[in-house]
C-alpha positions as CSV (number, residue, x, y, z in Angstrom):
1,X,-7.3,18.6,21.0
2,X,-6.1,18.9,17.4
3,X,-8.9,17.9,14.9
4,X,-8.2,14.9,12.6
5,X,-8.2,16.0,9.0
6,X,-10.2,13.9,6.5
7,X,-7.9,11.3,4.9
8,X,-7.5,10.9,1.1
9,X,-6.8,7.2,0.3
10,X,-5.0,6.3,-2.9
11,X,-6.2,3.0,-4.5
12,X,-3.2,2.2,-6.6
13,X,-4.4,-1.0,-8.3
14,X,-7.7,-2.5,-7.0
15,X,-9.1,-5.3,-9.0
16,X,-7.5,-4.0,-12.2
17,X,-4.9,-5.8,-14.3
18,X,-2.4,-4.8,-17.0
19,X,-5.3,-5.3,-19.5
20,X,-6.9,-2.1,-18.0
21,X,-4.2,0.1,-19.4
22,X,-0.7,1.5,-18.7
23,X,-2.0,3.6,-15.7
24,X,-2.4,0.4,-13.7
25,X,0.8,-0.8,-11.9
26,X,1.4,-4.5,-11.8
27,X,4.8,-5.4,-10.4
28,X,5.8,-4.7,-6.8
29,X,8.3,-2.1,-8.0
30,X,5.7,-0.4,-10.1
31,X,3.3,-0.4,-7.2
32,X,5.9,1.2,-5.0
33,X,6.6,3.9,-7.6
34,X,2.9,4.5,-8.0
35,X,2.4,4.7,-4.2
36,X,5.3,7.2,-3.8
37,X,3.9,9.4,-6.6
38,X,0.4,9.3,-5.1
39,X,1.8,10.3,-1.6
40,X,3.8,13.2,-3.2
41,X,0.5,14.3,-4.9
42,X,-1.2,14.4,-1.5
43,X,-2.5,11.0,-0.6
44,X,-2.5,10.2,3.1
45,X,-2.8,6.5,2.8
46,X,-2.2,3.8,0.2
47,X,-4.6,0.9,-0.6
48,X,-2.9,-1.9,-2.4
49,X,-4.2,-5.3,-3.5
50,X,-1.4,-8.0,-3.1
51,X,-1.2,-10.4,-6.0
52,X,0.7,-13.5,-6.9
53,X,3.1,-13.4,-9.9
54,X,0.3,-14.8,-12.0
55,X,-1.9,-11.9,-11.1
56,X,-4.3,-13.6,-8.6
57,X,-5.2,-11.6,-5.5
58,X,-3.9,-13.3,-2.3
59,X,-3.9,-13.1,1.5
60,X,-0.9,-15.5,1.7
61,X,1.9,-14.2,4.0
62,X,4.3,-15.1,1.2
63,X,2.5,-12.5,-1.0
64,X,1.3,-9.8,1.4
65,X,4.6,-9.6,3.4
66,X,7.0,-9.1,0.5
67,X,4.8,-6.5,-1.1
68,X,4.6,-4.5,2.1
69,X,8.3,-4.7,2.5
70,X,8.9,-3.5,-1.0
71,X,6.6,-0.5,-0.4
72,X,8.1,0.4,2.9
73,X,11.6,-0.2,1.7
74,X,11.0,2.2,-1.2
75,X,10.1,4.9,1.3
76,X,6.3,4.8,1.4
77,X,5.9,6.3,4.8
78,X,2.1,6.6,5.0
79,X,-0.3,3.9,6.4
80,X,-0.6,0.9,4.0
81,X,-4.0,-0.8,3.6
82,X,-4.8,-4.2,2.1
83,X,-8.1,-5.8,1.4
84,X,-9.1,-9.0,3.2
85,X,-12.0,-9.9,1.0
86,X,-13.6,-12.7,-1.0
87,X,-11.5,-11.7,-4.1
88,X,-8.4,-12.7,-2.3
89,X,-9.7,-15.7,-0.3
90,X,-13.2,-17.1,-0.9
91,X,-13.7,-18.9,2.4
92,X,-14.7,-16.9,5.5
93,X,-12.8,-19.1,7.9
94,X,-9.8,-19.2,5.6
95,X,-9.6,-15.4,5.5
96,X,-9.4,-15.2,9.3
97,X,-6.7,-17.9,9.3
98,X,-4.7,-16.1,6.6
99,X,-4.5,-12.9,8.6
100,X,-3.5,-14.8,11.7
101,X,-0.6,-16.2,9.7
102,X,0.7,-12.8,8.4
103,X,4.4,-12.2,9.3
104,X,4.5,-8.6,8.1
105,X,1.4,-6.5,9.0
106,X,-0.3,-3.7,7.1
107,X,-1.5,-0.7,9.0
108,X,-5.1,-1.3,8.1
109,X,-7.1,-4.0,6.3
110,X,-10.5,-3.7,4.5
111,X,-13.2,-6.0,5.7
112,X,-16.3,-6.1,3.5
113,X,-19.4,-6.3,5.7
114,X,-21.4,-7.5,2.7
115,X,-19.5,-10.8,2.9
116,X,-20.0,-13.6,5.5
117,X,-17.7,-13.8,8.4
118,X,-16.9,-10.1,8.4
119,X,-17.2,-9.7,12.2
120,X,-14.9,-12.6,13.0
121,X,-12.4,-11.4,10.4
122,X,-12.5,-7.9,11.9
123,X,-11.8,-9.3,15.3
124,X,-9.0,-11.4,14.0
125,X,-7.3,-8.3,12.5
126,X,-7.7,-6.2,15.6
127,X,-6.2,-9.1,17.6
128,X,-3.2,-8.8,15.4
129,X,-2.9,-5.1,15.9
130,X,-4.2,-4.2,12.4
131,X,-6.8,-1.4,12.2
132,X,-10.0,-2.2,10.4
133,X,-11.7,-0.5,7.5
134,X,-15.3,-1.8,7.7
135,X,-16.6,-1.5,4.1
136,X,-20.3,-1.1,3.6
137,X,-22.0,-0.6,0.3
138,X,-24.8,2.0,0.3
139,X,-27.4,2.2,-2.5
140,X,-26.5,-1.1,-4.0
141,X,-27.3,-4.8,-3.4
142,X,-27.3,-6.3,0.1
143,X,-24.7,-8.7,1.4
144,X,-24.0,-12.2,0.1
145,X,-25.3,-13.7,3.4
146,X,-28.7,-12.0,2.9
147,X,-28.3,-9.4,5.7
148,X,-28.0,-5.7,5.1
149,X,-24.3,-4.9,5.4
150,X,-24.9,-1.7,7.4
151,X,-27.1,-3.7,9.8
152,X,-24.3,-6.2,10.2
153,X,-21.8,-3.5,10.9
154,X,-24.1,-1.9,13.5
155,X,-24.6,-5.2,15.2
156,X,-20.9,-5.5,15.8
157,X,-20.0,-3.9,19.1
158,X,-17.1,-1.6,18.2
159,X,-14.9,-1.7,21.3
160,X,-12.0,0.3,19.8
161,X,-13.5,3.1,17.7
162,X,-10.1,4.6,17.3
163,X,-9.0,1.6,15.3
164,X,-12.1,1.1,13.2
165,X,-13.2,3.2,10.3
166,X,-16.4,3.0,8.2
167,X,-15.7,2.9,4.5
168,X,-18.9,3.5,2.6
169,X,-19.1,2.6,-1.1
170,X,-21.8,4.7,-2.6
171,X,-23.6,3.6,-5.8
172,X,-24.4,7.3,-6.5
173,X,-23.8,10.7,-4.9
174,X,-27.2,10.7,-3.2
175,X,-27.0,12.7,0.0
176,X,-29.8,10.6,1.5
177,X,-27.4,7.6,1.5
178,X,-25.2,9.4,4.0
179,X,-27.8,11.3,6.0
180,X,-28.0,8.5,8.6
181,X,-24.2,8.2,9.2
182,X,-24.4,10.9,11.9
183,X,-26.1,8.4,14.2
184,X,-23.4,5.7,13.8
185,X,-20.8,4.7,16.3
186,X,-18.1,7.4,16.8
187,X,-15.8,6.2,14.0
188,X,-14.1,7.9,11.2
189,X,-15.9,7.8,7.8
190,X,-14.5,7.5,4.3
191,X,-16.8,7.8,1.2
192,X,-15.9,6.5,-2.2
193,X,-17.5,5.5,-5.5
194,X,-16.4,3.5,-8.5
195,X,-16.3,4.4,-12.2
196,X,-19.1,6.9,-13.0
197,X,-19.9,7.4,-9.3
198,X,-16.3,8.1,-8.3
199,X,-16.1,11.9,-8.8
200,X,-19.7,12.8,-7.7
201,X,-19.2,10.7,-4.5
202,X,-15.8,12.3,-3.9
203,X,-17.3,15.8,-4.2
204,X,-20.0,14.6,-1.7
205,X,-17.3,13.6,0.7
206,X,-15.8,17.1,0.4
207,X,-19.2,18.6,1.2
208,X,-19.7,16.2,4.1
209,X,-16.2,16.6,5.5
210,X,-15.5,12.9,5.5
211,X,-12.4,11.0,4.2
212,X,-12.3,10.1,0.5
213,X,-10.7,7.6,-1.9
214,X,-9.5,7.7,-5.4
215,X,-7.0,6.0,-7.7
216,X,-6.9,3.7,-10.7
217,X,-8.3,1.0,-8.5
218,X,-11.6,2.9,-8.5
219,X,-11.7,5.1,-11.6
220,X,-9.7,5.5,-14.8
221,X,-10.7,8.9,-15.9
222,X,-10.3,12.5,-14.6
223,X,-13.2,14.7,-13.7
224,X,-13.2,16.2,-17.3
225,X,-13.4,12.7,-18.8
226,X,-9.8,12.4,-19.9
227,X,-8.0,9.1,-19.2
228,X,-5.9,9.3,-16.1
229,X,-2.2,8.6,-16.6
230,X,-1.6,7.5,-13.0
231,X,-3.1,7.4,-9.5
232,X,-1.0,10.5,-8.7
233,X,-2.8,12.4,-11.3
234,X,-6.1,11.3,-9.9
235,X,-5.0,12.3,-6.4
236,X,-4.0,15.7,-7.5
237,X,-7.4,16.2,-9.2
238,X,-9.1,14.9,-6.1
239,X,-7.5,17.4,-3.8
240,X,-8.7,20.2,-6.1
241,X,-12.3,18.7,-6.2
242,X,-12.4,18.2,-2.4
243,X,-11.2,21.7,-1.8
244,X,-13.8,23.2,-4.1
245,X,-16.6,21.1,-2.7
246,X,-15.7,22.0,0.8
247,X,-15.4,25.8,0.0
248,X,-17.6,26.5,-3.0
249,X,-17.1,29.8,-4.8
250,X,-19.8,32.4,-4.6
251,X,-21.9,32.8,-7.8
252,X,-20.0,35.0,-10.2
253,X,-16.6,34.5,-8.6
254,X,-13.7,34.3,-11.0
255,X,-12.3,30.8,-11.4
256,X,-8.5,30.3,-11.2
257,X,-6.6,29.2,-14.2
258,X,-5.7,25.5,-14.9
259,X,-2.3,25.9,-13.2
260,X,-3.9,27.1,-10.0
261,X,-6.5,24.4,-10.1
262,X,-3.9,21.7,-10.3
263,X,-1.8,23.1,-7.5
264,X,-2.3,21.0,-4.3
265,X,-2.9,22.7,-0.9
266,X,0.2,23.3,1.2
């Protein structure tokens, strides 16, 4: 059986807005352009937050469907992921009803297991044929319902492990936070961090051999501290960082030049 290579997910907008700078795409056309560039730079999936014209996140089929159609119509051929979280719809029951009303389906949807109703929402998505990214924060606060998010995920009987992925948001690149992941159900794992934790956690993902995530939705600066001009630039830098973390150079080895460091793997 051919092994599944770790995925690199591009978070093209996240909870950002135009106020966060020119690297953040806002319109559907700009999101499509950003997604295409991120894929060309090496992203294997695209995470996009659908928004209304006034900028509010939404799970409405009138918002989700048209955005997915724009992205796919523009030629974005990798799996598309959308979040199904409190930021888009505060009520747990309403989130499940929204996904049942979708007329155009994403390939995957993020379910935050720190939020109430996560299990029911995940089941509703699987029932629609949408794969689930079960997001669990590690090293941060527990869930809004008072239960540890990882415990809530583990209490959910994963009947279709091929359609469920554990997406762990790490507060820091502490190896002890991921040490226990080997004993989890046999699902794919993606690690990511935000802001200051983004690059250290991405390197940890490279060392652990898990999937990773980057993009202006998570971080606005490159590993050297320079502001990122786009998600594509972050993806290109992430591929270099992942490769170097997975295959560290021996002490004293000559480093390649900047052009070689920026060149993605074939």
